Amino acid sequence: GRMHRSSAVFVACRVLTLLRQQQRQQYFIARLCTMTAQQSTTKRDALRSLEKEVQERWEQEKVFEMDAPEPGSEEAKKGKFFVTFPYPYMNGLLHLGHTFTLSKAEFAVGYQRLKGKHCLFPFGFHCTGMPIKACSDKLTHELADYGNPPVFPQVEEGSKEGSSAPSAAGLKPKAKVAAKTGNVRFQWEIMEAMDISKDVIPKFSDSNFWLKYFPPLCRAHLQSMGLKIDWRRSFITTDANPYYDSFVRWHFLTLRDRGSVKFGKRYTIYSKKDGQPCMDHDRSEGEGIGPQEYTLIKMKVLEPLPDKLKSLSGVPTFFVAATLRPETMYGQTNCYIGPDLEYIAFKARNGEVFISTRRAAFNMAYQGITAEDETVDVITVLKGMDLMGVALKAPLTSYDKVYTLPMLTVKSDKGTGVVTSVPSDAPDDYAAIQDLKRKEPFRQKYHIQDDMVLPFDPIPIIHTGEFGELSAPKCCELMKIKSQNDHKQLVEAKERVYKAGFYDGVMTVGHCKGQRVQDVKKVIQKLMIDNNEAVIYQEPEGRVVSRSGDDCIVALCDQWYLDYGNSEWKEKTRKHLEHVNTFSDDVRRNFQATLDWLREHACSRSYGLGTRLPWDPQYLIESLSDSTIYMSFYTVAHLLQGAVDGSQPGPLGIRPEQLTREVWDYIFFLDAPKPTSEFSDDAFRKLRQEFQYWYPVDLHVSGKNLVPNHLTYFLYNHLAVWNKQADRWPQAVRANGHLLLNSEKMSKSTGNFLTLQQAIEKFGADAMRFNLADGGDTVEDANFLEASANATILRLHGLIDWAKDVLATKDQLRTGDFTYYDKVIESEINQAIVQTEDNYEKMLFREGLKTGVFELQGARDRYREMANSDRGMHRDIVLRYIEVQALLLCPICPHVAEHIWTMLGHRDSIMRATFPVPDPDVVDASLLQSAVFLRDCAHDLRLKIRTLSEKKKVQKPNYATLYVAEAYPPWQAAVLKCLRESFNEATGTFLENKEIAVKLKDIPEVKKFSKKAMPFAQMVKENVKRDGVGAMDLTTPFDQRAVLKENAAFMERSVDLFSVDIRPSSDGDQRAKEESVPWKPYAVLHVSDPQPHIVVHLSNPQPTSGHFNIDVAIHDGDTVKDVVAAVRKLDGNIAASQSITVLRYCDPVAGPRQVPQYKRYDLGKVIVRSDAVFHIGLDGQLTVNDPGAAVADGISSDKIPVGTSMCYLVEDA
């Protein structure tokens, strides 16, 4: 019993001990994690603290507040740069996507400031339109229905409505909305997701509260990014700001006078039940959905009519099919009908009868297509089965008649239920017709005769590079699609074929033969409409349900619109586009395509926020229409209004009601007469001076998705308003792609989302800015990688630390004449300036980072490595590098640049500095080539040593001999000459290898080396790709041996060899002579020194110096400089700033044996001058040629005995 008890006690104690150990481990792990987490944000926090200090300084100094200089002054003679960004909508927080586009304007301003220009970057807040009002109304309904705070009904997880708000239809919101709101169900939840407190959310039921809440928040977030914005000029839109309201009214009165605004019918989403347009705020489903235009193809029913249509004999009757691809109608082979769907025959205009689904007919009734507006006069109701095998005359097709055939996948909720079939260019159509051809029982089931199907083959109408002339059959063949049941493959095939057809397709038939598909859609549509073979038809692009539960349609309603289809206005805009810098051919083509199809744009709404039409105040001016020339309002906003909402007058004391139309005309038009007004001549002068100086807009930046609307309207409206002043028209438009986050689309619903403020809190402003610049410069989607942003924090912090350390010890850096590597980095710095300036001018900021940061820092690191192999870095070079690096980095990372600028001792802000100017010689190309040659030699030698060292039983080499060739062997020179002749400098391409090989066969010098010729030619081609045409030169533009000898110490240190001997290829054996060519020395490695030498023992007599005795191999012809370099390499405790003195013994035999005396280092010794040369005599004795040196009688100064011992002293410079 005692044993059991003691065992139990032991076990219990052991368990307690283990528990305590586990608790201690958990404690220490938790503590370590805490310390690690704190440590991981230390550098980021340091950068953020620095950024706040810099921003406070800029604000105190009002660095970015820019006023127009007095005309004729010296300041007025400087260039100006006026950049704008589409003011963002104030219904939420700015996210990283906004910031990416915005950053392009910001970087451009930063660069142009450095170029000495007066720069203006204003920023406004857009509040016009329906979204704010819709959201506030939605919140009002929620508070009324569910209380305050609301208690929402619970929806079971996984149910159909689980991720959407309850609505009249109980369906999900549009995917785009879900992506932006994170699949939350109510407006209240959307506000909560933005970290807005529950006490504040109810205030958003008043739409005016949005205008007060978000603009200050947006400004604060942008300021924390360090934007160079003149905030005095900021404003909100809508009639809540009386100054901007007055400006917009003037804008539209001017447009009406120019004949640009007209009144007429426009397509809009409409509720039949409510009898009015159904805007976003009226919808329980389908927010953001607009009308989708189709071409309604009229396929005439031919005699004999089916039984169900006999009553229509003699009446022109048409099956009507809605298509998005009118250009493909040349390839129609049949028409598909849903066998189980219900159709109606109804009266259309001009005594015609149309057949379609009832849903489509009601859309047509409100678009002027039916016999009587807003009425569907149904003649008969039909089942799809009743309509099988009907003969039709289809427009444009080469077949005289086609037939209606069954398709089980025809839908009644999209289009008309009638599907015209083009199997040549539609995979679904091709798969369906092939099924019918192969399956006789299927044909019999629907009473389809063989002659209705079998004779009809696909018609070639469009040629694409990927698929040829029959895209759908070819794609189905490649993807092994066998039938209509291969749904997944058909979806992919459809995408591939439609994409190839639109972007790469060329018409091979018809009136537009030889033209690109994307250019002819509207042309062919118009052709059919003019021939009464088609009509325009529209329906909602998705399901829209009104709050009353009505399925909405598209109706043609009376509206005011901007006549962008006016041929004169359009042509004028098209010509101006030729002079606009778009920075990208893709963007220019997008503009041109938009001008081709753009017609009218409805500019009036009856609901929302905004400015009312001056002549028809029942309508509001919609959000895309009041945001086209607001850039001109920026020029005077700071003088007119004293607050962002215009609630108080500005410095000139002008009231909104004083801004008559005549006043605005005088401010903006040179030929306008000066109006009679209450305010002073000086006020008029200042307002006019600001506009005249800053306009036109030098750059407007935006996303590429705004080219088809905002950006094109921006051009149109400037040309219309300033129709007599072409010098006021926009100069440049820069459009970029979307921003991915961690290589995926940003979406709140997936959690892959960052607001601007979240990004700054996570990475700091400059690290975020750096990675926005590094994300991409093209119209392709850019990518923001969080891992890269974290690495940038370390890079920026490391740059500051390095600059701080170097500047603290700058007095210890080397001065005097420049060495080879000083001259190399000086040239590399100049090259970085030139290249980065060119990249910034072209708004290629990613390339600017490459040349101005990555490559320049790489040059600095190489310089440090080379300099440390000798006497260290040069003070002037280091200071020049730090200053240039700060200036080149300034447009992208201004806070870090400002901090470093201050560290350099500058009192003025870097925002008042100028872009660095390269030295007069700019870039020494030959010198830079020699530096690349030197690095390549070191790299090749390092690889050769590594390869040799990896072999078993092979000692590590300690010495190398490089054999350098000044010219190519005759056969290689002949190959190079042949390649020169085969190279097209205009295209940068060579002839095909086969053609080059044929040429080489006929060259006598090459015949003996035919097996080596093509591999050598291929290597040269790769070098040309990397280094340019200079890679085909027969000689190098510099002395290879001289470069290698001058930098032997660097070579030895970088490849960890004791000595590298440089010799001409003629000194080597046959292999050395064959293998060595210009740019590529041949290396021979040795374990022991292959050259005759004498090992000399060098002692250091300085007590407690940390320097010891070393053995140095001295060769015939070595100088004291060579010995000093060897000492530096062997004694790793000698700083680059310290000097080395070599002493020989007066008596080379007895001297080393004498007892040294304390601090009498020169006793019995003589300093050997740095230019003295050592020689090894035939007797094997070492002597030194030291002219002018003190020597004993009978000894010549050109042959002084040295013996095998010397001394060296190390002293601070």
PDB file of C-alpha atoms in Angstrom, residues 784-988:
ATOM      1  CA  PHE A 784       0.088  45.243 -55.093  1.00  0.00           C
ATOM      2  CA  LEU A 785       1.909  42.562 -53.097  1.00  0.00           C
ATOM      3  CA  GLU A 786       1.840  42.880 -49.317  1.00  0.00           C
ATOM      4  CA  ALA A 787       5.053  40.856 -49.039  1.00  0.00           C
ATOM      5  CA  SER A 788       6.776  43.376 -51.315  1.00  0.00           C
ATOM      6  CA  ALA A 789       5.411  46.254 -49.244  1.00  0.00           C
ATOM      7  CA  ASN A 790       6.906  44.711 -46.102  1.00  0.00           C
ATOM      8  CA  ALA A 791      10.228  44.287 -47.900  1.00  0.00           C
ATOM      9  CA  THR A 792      10.049  47.942 -48.945  1.00  0.00           C
ATOM     10  CA  ILE A 793       9.788  48.978 -45.295  1.00  0.00           C
ATOM     11  CA  LEU A 794      13.136  47.281 -44.707  1.00  0.00           C
ATOM     12  CA  ARG A 795      14.617  48.820 -47.869  1.00  0.00           C
ATOM     13  CA  LEU A 796      13.615  52.377 -46.949  1.00  0.00           C
ATOM     14  CA  HIS A 797      14.632  52.001 -43.320  1.00  0.00           C
ATOM     15  CA  GLY A 798      17.927  50.489 -44.433  1.00  0.00           C
ATOM     16  CA  LEU A 799      18.569  53.414 -46.784  1.00  0.00           C
ATOM     17  CA  ILE A 800      18.050  55.892 -43.948  1.00  0.00           C
ATOM     18  CA  ASP A 801      20.268  53.920 -41.571  1.00  0.00           C
ATOM     19  CA  TRP A 802      23.048  53.616 -44.143  1.00  0.00           C
ATOM     20  CA  ALA A 803      22.937  57.326 -44.961  1.00  0.00           C
ATOM     21  CA  LYS A 804      22.954  58.159 -41.261  1.00  0.00           C
ATOM     22  CA  ASP A 805      25.969  55.946 -40.560  1.00  0.00           C
ATOM     23  CA  VAL A 806      27.943  57.207 -43.552  1.00  0.00           C
ATOM     24  CA  LEU A 807      27.212  60.863 -42.852  1.00  0.00           C
ATOM     25  CA  ALA A 808      28.263  60.389 -39.219  1.00  0.00           C
ATOM     26  CA  THR A 809      31.707  59.210 -40.391  1.00  0.00           C
ATOM     27  CA  LYS A 810      32.037  61.282 -43.579  1.00  0.00           C
ATOM     28  CA  ASP A 811      35.192  63.016 -42.313  1.00  0.00           C
ATOM     29  CA  GLN A 812      36.917  59.631 -42.224  1.00  0.00           C
ATOM     30  CA  LEU A 813      36.141  58.919 -45.874  1.00  0.00           C
ATOM     31  CA  ARG A 814      38.786  59.117 -48.551  1.00  0.00           C
ATOM     32  CA  THR A 815      39.368  62.344 -50.477  1.00  0.00           C
ATOM     33  CA  GLY A 816      41.628  63.357 -53.362  1.00  0.00           C
ATOM     34  CA  ASP A 817      41.791  61.989 -56.903  1.00  0.00           C
ATOM     35  CA  PHE A 818      39.153  59.593 -58.189  1.00  0.00           C
ATOM     36  CA  THR A 819      40.038  55.940 -58.700  1.00  0.00           C
ATOM     37  CA  TYR A 820      38.678  53.685 -61.421  1.00  0.00           C
ATOM     38  CA  TYR A 821      35.683  52.605 -59.357  1.00  0.00           C
ATOM     39  CA  ASP A 822      35.007  56.212 -58.269  1.00  0.00           C
ATOM     40  CA  LYS A 823      34.733  57.126 -61.937  1.00  0.00           C
ATOM     41  CA  VAL A 824      32.509  54.099 -62.637  1.00  0.00           C
ATOM     42  CA  ILE A 825      29.894  54.953 -60.028  1.00  0.00           C
ATOM     43  CA  GLU A 826      30.064  58.613 -60.963  1.00  0.00           C
ATOM     44  CA  SER A 827      29.094  57.570 -64.493  1.00  0.00           C
ATOM     45  CA  GLU A 828      26.444  55.180 -63.145  1.00  0.00           C
ATOM     46  CA  ILE A 829      24.937  57.991 -61.085  1.00  0.00           C
ATOM     47  CA  ASN A 830      24.805  60.185 -64.181  1.00  0.00           C
ATOM     48  CA  GLN A 831      23.228  57.351 -66.146  1.00  0.00           C
ATOM     49  CA  ALA A 832      20.594  56.843 -63.440  1.00  0.00           C
ATOM     50  CA  ILE A 833      19.715  60.546 -63.593  1.00  0.00           C
ATOM     51  CA  VAL A 834      19.326  60.523 -67.376  1.00  0.00           C
ATOM     52  CA  GLN A 835      17.325  57.282 -67.528  1.00  0.00           C
ATOM     53  CA  THR A 836      15.080  58.086 -64.564  1.00  0.00           C
ATOM     54  CA  GLU A 837      14.306  61.531 -65.940  1.00  0.00           C
ATOM     55  CA  ASP A 838      13.269  59.928 -69.227  1.00  0.00           C
ATOM     56  CA  ASN A 839      11.074  57.387 -67.392  1.00  0.00           C
ATOM     57  CA  TYR A 840       9.405  60.029 -65.242  1.00  0.00           C
ATOM     58  CA  GLU A 841       8.728  62.178 -68.321  1.00  0.00           C
ATOM     59  CA  LYS A 842       6.911  59.212 -69.878  1.00  0.00           C
ATOM     60  CA  MET A 843       5.104  58.480 -66.587  1.00  0.00           C
ATOM     61  CA  LEU A 844       6.788  55.086 -66.401  1.00  0.00           C
ATOM     62  CA  PHE A 845       7.163  55.093 -62.645  1.00  0.00           C
ATOM     63  CA  ARG A 846       7.896  51.395 -62.317  1.00  0.00           C
ATOM     64  CA  GLU A 847      10.774  51.864 -64.746  1.00  0.00           C
ATOM     65  CA  GLY A 848      11.759  54.979 -62.808  1.00  0.00           C
ATOM     66  CA  LEU A 849      12.106  52.880 -59.662  1.00  0.00           C
ATOM     67  CA  LYS A 850      14.152  50.364 -61.617  1.00  0.00           C
ATOM     68  CA  THR A 851      16.663  52.922 -62.879  1.00  0.00           C
ATOM     69  CA  GLY A 852      16.503  55.427 -60.035  1.00  0.00           C
ATOM     70  CA  VAL A 853      16.406  53.091 -57.032  1.00  0.00           C
ATOM     71  CA  PHE A 854      17.032  49.407 -57.702  1.00  0.00           C
ATOM     72  CA  GLU A 855      19.829  49.791 -60.241  1.00  0.00           C
ATOM     73  CA  LEU A 856      21.324  52.828 -58.512  1.00  0.00           C
ATOM     74  CA  GLN A 857      21.432  51.038 -55.171  1.00  0.00           C
ATOM     75  CA  GLY A 858      22.963  48.058 -56.934  1.00  0.00           C
ATOM     76  CA  ALA A 859      25.660  50.384 -58.272  1.00  0.00           C
ATOM     77  CA  ARG A 860      26.241  51.700 -54.753  1.00  0.00           C
ATOM     78  CA  ASP A 861      26.613  48.196 -53.353  1.00  0.00           C
ATOM     79  CA  ARG A 862      29.095  47.247 -56.075  1.00  0.00           C
ATOM     80  CA  TYR A 863      31.007  50.437 -55.391  1.00  0.00           C
ATOM     81  CA  ARG A 864      31.234  49.638 -51.679  1.00  0.00           C
ATOM     82  CA  GLU A 865      32.540  46.171 -52.482  1.00  0.00           C
ATOM     83  CA  MET A 866      35.163  47.475 -54.903  1.00  0.00           C
ATOM     84  CA  ALA A 867      36.179  50.413 -52.740  1.00  0.00           C
ATOM     85  CA  ASN A 868      36.549  48.260 -49.645  1.00  0.00           C
ATOM     86  CA  SER A 869      39.002  46.058 -51.516  1.00  0.00           C
ATOM     87  CA  ASP A 870      41.299  49.088 -51.647  1.00  0.00           C
ATOM     88  CA  ARG A 871      41.142  52.380 -49.750  1.00  0.00           C
ATOM     89  CA  GLY A 872      37.438  52.742 -49.084  1.00  0.00           C
ATOM     90  CA  MET A 873      34.775  55.058 -50.495  1.00  0.00           C
ATOM     91  CA  HIS A 874      35.363  58.617 -51.653  1.00  0.00           C
ATOM     92  CA  ARG A 875      33.604  61.318 -49.644  1.00  0.00           C
ATOM     93  CA  ASP A 876      32.461  63.323 -52.684  1.00  0.00           C
ATOM     94  CA  ILE A 877      31.024  60.227 -54.339  1.00  0.00           C
ATOM     95  CA  VAL A 878      29.121  59.176 -51.220  1.00  0.00           C
ATOM     96  CA  LEU A 879      27.614  62.637 -50.698  1.00  0.00           C
ATOM     97  CA  ARG A 880      26.718  62.879 -54.377  1.00  0.00           C
ATOM     98  CA  TYR A 881      25.044  59.468 -54.289  1.00  0.00           C
ATOM     99  CA  ILE A 882      22.965  60.242 -51.187  1.00  0.00           C
ATOM    100  CA  GLU A 883      21.780  63.547 -52.627  1.00  0.00           C
ATOM    101  CA  VAL A 884      20.915  62.099 -56.037  1.00  0.00           C
ATOM    102  CA  GLN A 885      19.174  59.112 -54.439  1.00  0.00           C
ATOM    103  CA  ALA A 886      17.018  61.399 -52.313  1.00  0.00           C
ATOM    104  CA  LEU A 887      16.023  63.486 -55.340  1.00  0.00           C
ATOM    105  CA  LEU A 888      15.272  60.520 -57.618  1.00  0.00           C
ATOM    106  CA  LEU A 889      13.236  58.875 -54.851  1.00  0.00           C
ATOM    107  CA  CYS A 890      11.399  62.091 -53.979  1.00  0.00           C
ATOM    108  CA  PRO A 891       8.416  61.803 -56.383  1.00  0.00           C
ATOM    109  CA  ILE A 892       7.651  58.294 -55.116  1.00  0.00           C
ATOM    110  CA  CYS A 893       8.697  58.390 -51.422  1.00  0.00           C
ATOM    111  CA  PRO A 894       8.754  62.069 -50.486  1.00  0.00           C
ATOM    112  CA  HIS A 895       8.850  61.587 -46.710  1.00  0.00           C
ATOM    113  CA  VAL A 896      11.999  59.451 -46.726  1.00  0.00           C
ATOM    114  CA  ALA A 897      13.527  61.756 -49.331  1.00  0.00           C
ATOM    115  CA  GLU A 898      12.747  64.826 -47.186  1.00  0.00           C
ATOM    116  CA  HIS A 899      14.283  63.181 -44.126  1.00  0.00           C
ATOM    117  CA  ILE A 900      17.496  62.281 -45.955  1.00  0.00           C
ATOM    118  CA  TRP A 901      17.600  65.772 -47.506  1.00  0.00           C
ATOM    119  CA  THR A 902      17.514  67.251 -44.023  1.00  0.00           C
ATOM    120  CA  MET A 903      20.236  64.840 -42.884  1.00  0.00           C
ATOM    121  CA  LEU A 904      22.428  66.273 -45.660  1.00  0.00           C
ATOM    122  CA  GLY A 905      22.145  69.668 -44.027  1.00  0.00           C
ATOM    123  CA  HIS A 906      19.681  71.376 -46.371  1.00  0.00           C
ATOM    124  CA  ARG A 907      17.448  73.906 -44.640  1.00  0.00           C
ATOM    125  CA  ASP A 908      14.871  74.297 -47.398  1.00  0.00           C
ATOM    126  CA  SER A 909      12.426  71.479 -48.038  1.00  0.00           C
ATOM    127  CA  ILE A 910      13.277  69.024 -50.792  1.00  0.00           C
ATOM    128  CA  MET A 911       9.958  70.139 -52.271  1.00  0.00           C
ATOM    129  CA  ARG A 912      11.780  73.317 -53.309  1.00  0.00           C
ATOM    130  CA  ALA A 913      14.800  71.446 -54.701  1.00  0.00           C
ATOM    131  CA  THR A 914      15.498  70.758 -58.357  1.00  0.00           C
ATOM    132  CA  PHE A 915      15.999  67.539 -60.242  1.00  0.00           C
ATOM    133  CA  PRO A 916      19.656  66.458 -60.261  1.00  0.00           C
ATOM    134  CA  VAL A 917      21.722  67.507 -63.245  1.00  0.00           C
ATOM    135  CA  PRO A 918      24.246  65.014 -64.649  1.00  0.00           C
ATOM    136  CA  ASP A 919      27.875  66.104 -64.763  1.00  0.00           C
ATOM    137  CA  PRO A 920      29.123  67.626 -68.052  1.00  0.00           C
ATOM    138  CA  ASP A 921      30.524  64.345 -69.365  1.00  0.00           C
ATOM    139  CA  VAL A 922      27.144  62.770 -68.547  1.00  0.00           C
ATOM    140  CA  VAL A 923      27.737  59.049 -69.074  1.00  0.00           C
ATOM    141  CA  ASP A 924      31.015  57.404 -70.067  1.00  0.00           C
ATOM    142  CA  ALA A 925      29.706  54.416 -72.010  1.00  0.00           C
ATOM    143  CA  SER A 926      33.142  52.887 -72.470  1.00  0.00           C
ATOM    144  CA  LEU A 927      33.839  53.073 -68.756  1.00  0.00           C
ATOM    145  CA  LEU A 928      30.510  51.461 -67.914  1.00  0.00           C
ATOM    146  CA  GLN A 929      31.172  48.694 -70.415  1.00  0.00           C
ATOM    147  CA  SER A 930      34.526  48.052 -68.804  1.00  0.00           C
ATOM    148  CA  ALA A 931      32.812  47.797 -65.404  1.00  0.00           C
ATOM    149  CA  VAL A 932      30.369  45.222 -66.761  1.00  0.00           C
ATOM    150  CA  PHE A 933      33.324  43.369 -68.279  1.00  0.00           C
ATOM    151  CA  LEU A 934      35.072  43.371 -64.914  1.00  0.00           C
ATOM    152  CA  ARG A 935      32.006  42.020 -63.106  1.00  0.00           C
ATOM    153  CA  ASP A 936      31.454  39.365 -65.750  1.00  0.00           C
ATOM    154  CA  CYS A 937      35.078  38.238 -65.445  1.00  0.00           C
ATOM    155  CA  ALA A 938      34.730  37.961 -61.663  1.00  0.00           C
ATOM    156  CA  HIS A 939      31.452  36.068 -62.058  1.00  0.00           C
ATOM    157  CA  ASP A 940      32.880  33.611 -64.594  1.00  0.00           C
ATOM    158  CA  LEU A 941      35.964  33.058 -62.461  1.00  0.00           C
ATOM    159  CA  ARG A 942      33.827  32.477 -59.374  1.00  0.00           C
ATOM    160  CA  LEU A 943      31.734  29.866 -61.187  1.00  0.00           C
ATOM    161  CA  LYS A 944      34.852  28.108 -62.462  1.00  0.00           C
ATOM    162  CA  ILE A 945      36.330  27.967 -58.943  1.00  0.00           C
ATOM    163  CA  ARG A 946      33.049  26.647 -57.519  1.00  0.00           C
ATOM    164  CA  THR A 947      32.803  23.956 -60.173  1.00  0.00           C
ATOM    165  CA  LEU A 948      36.387  22.863 -59.547  1.00  0.00           C
ATOM    166  CA  SER A 949      35.971  22.926 -55.755  1.00  0.00           C
ATOM    167  CA  GLU A 950      32.912  20.662 -55.917  1.00  0.00           C
ATOM    168  CA  LYS A 951      34.985  17.845 -57.398  1.00  0.00           C
ATOM    169  CA  LYS A 952      36.299  15.258 -54.973  1.00  0.00           C
ATOM    170  CA  LYS A 953      39.979  15.134 -54.061  1.00  0.00           C
ATOM    171  CA  VAL A 954      40.675  18.496 -55.696  1.00  0.00           C
ATOM    172  CA  GLN A 955      42.382  21.190 -53.641  1.00  0.00           C
ATOM    173  CA  LYS A 956      40.881  24.649 -53.622  1.00  0.00           C
ATOM    174  CA  PRO A 957      42.773  26.917 -56.038  1.00  0.00           C
ATOM    175  CA  ASN A 958      44.531  29.982 -54.624  1.00  0.00           C
ATOM    176  CA  TYR A 959      45.856  31.562 -57.790  1.00  0.00           C
ATOM    177  CA  ALA A 960      44.517  32.300 -61.266  1.00  0.00           C
ATOM    178  CA  THR A 961      45.938  33.421 -64.560  1.00  0.00           C
ATOM    179  CA  LEU A 962      43.597  35.283 -66.930  1.00  0.00           C
ATOM    180  CA  TYR A 963      44.602  35.216 -70.588  1.00  0.00           C
ATOM    181  CA  VAL A 964      43.153  38.236 -72.397  1.00  0.00           C
ATOM    182  CA  ALA A 965      42.622  38.419 -76.158  1.00  0.00           C
ATOM    183  CA  GLU A 966      42.563  41.753 -77.948  1.00  0.00           C
ATOM    184  CA  ALA A 967      41.037  40.321 -81.131  1.00  0.00           C
ATOM    185  CA  TYR A 968      38.849  37.413 -82.207  1.00  0.00           C
ATOM    186  CA  PRO A 969      40.290  34.438 -84.083  1.00  0.00           C
ATOM    187  CA  PRO A 970      39.741  34.856 -87.842  1.00  0.00           C
ATOM    188  CA  TRP A 971      36.804  32.413 -87.981  1.00  0.00           C
ATOM    189  CA  GLN A 972      34.948  34.167 -85.146  1.00  0.00           C
ATOM    190  CA  ALA A 973      35.634  37.574 -86.702  1.00  0.00           C
ATOM    191  CA  ALA A 974      34.107  36.252 -89.921  1.00  0.00           C
ATOM    192  CA  VAL A 975      31.019  35.028 -88.042  1.00  0.00           C
ATOM    193  CA  LEU A 976      30.612  38.432 -86.398  1.00  0.00           C
ATOM    194  CA  LYS A 977      30.867  40.181 -89.758  1.00  0.00           C
ATOM    195  CA  CYS A 978      28.217  37.839 -91.158  1.00  0.00           C
ATOM    196  CA  LEU A 979      25.918  38.534 -88.205  1.00  0.00           C
ATOM    197  CA  ARG A 980      26.355  42.264 -88.706  1.00  0.00           C
ATOM    198  CA  GLU A 981      25.185  41.886 -92.284  1.00  0.00           C
ATOM    199  CA  SER A 982      22.252  39.708 -91.155  1.00  0.00           C
ATOM    200  CA  PHE A 983      21.015  42.191 -88.555  1.00  0.00           C
ATOM    201  CA  ASN A 984      18.181  44.656 -89.191  1.00  0.00           C
ATOM    202  CA  GLU A 985      18.737  47.636 -86.892  1.00  0.00           C
ATOM    203  CA  ALA A 986      15.285  49.061 -87.621  1.00  0.00           C
ATOM    204  CA  THR A 987      13.510  45.960 -86.284  1.00  0.00           C
ATOM    205  CA  GLY A 988      16.289  44.723 -84.008  1.00  0.00           C
TER     206      GLY A 988
END
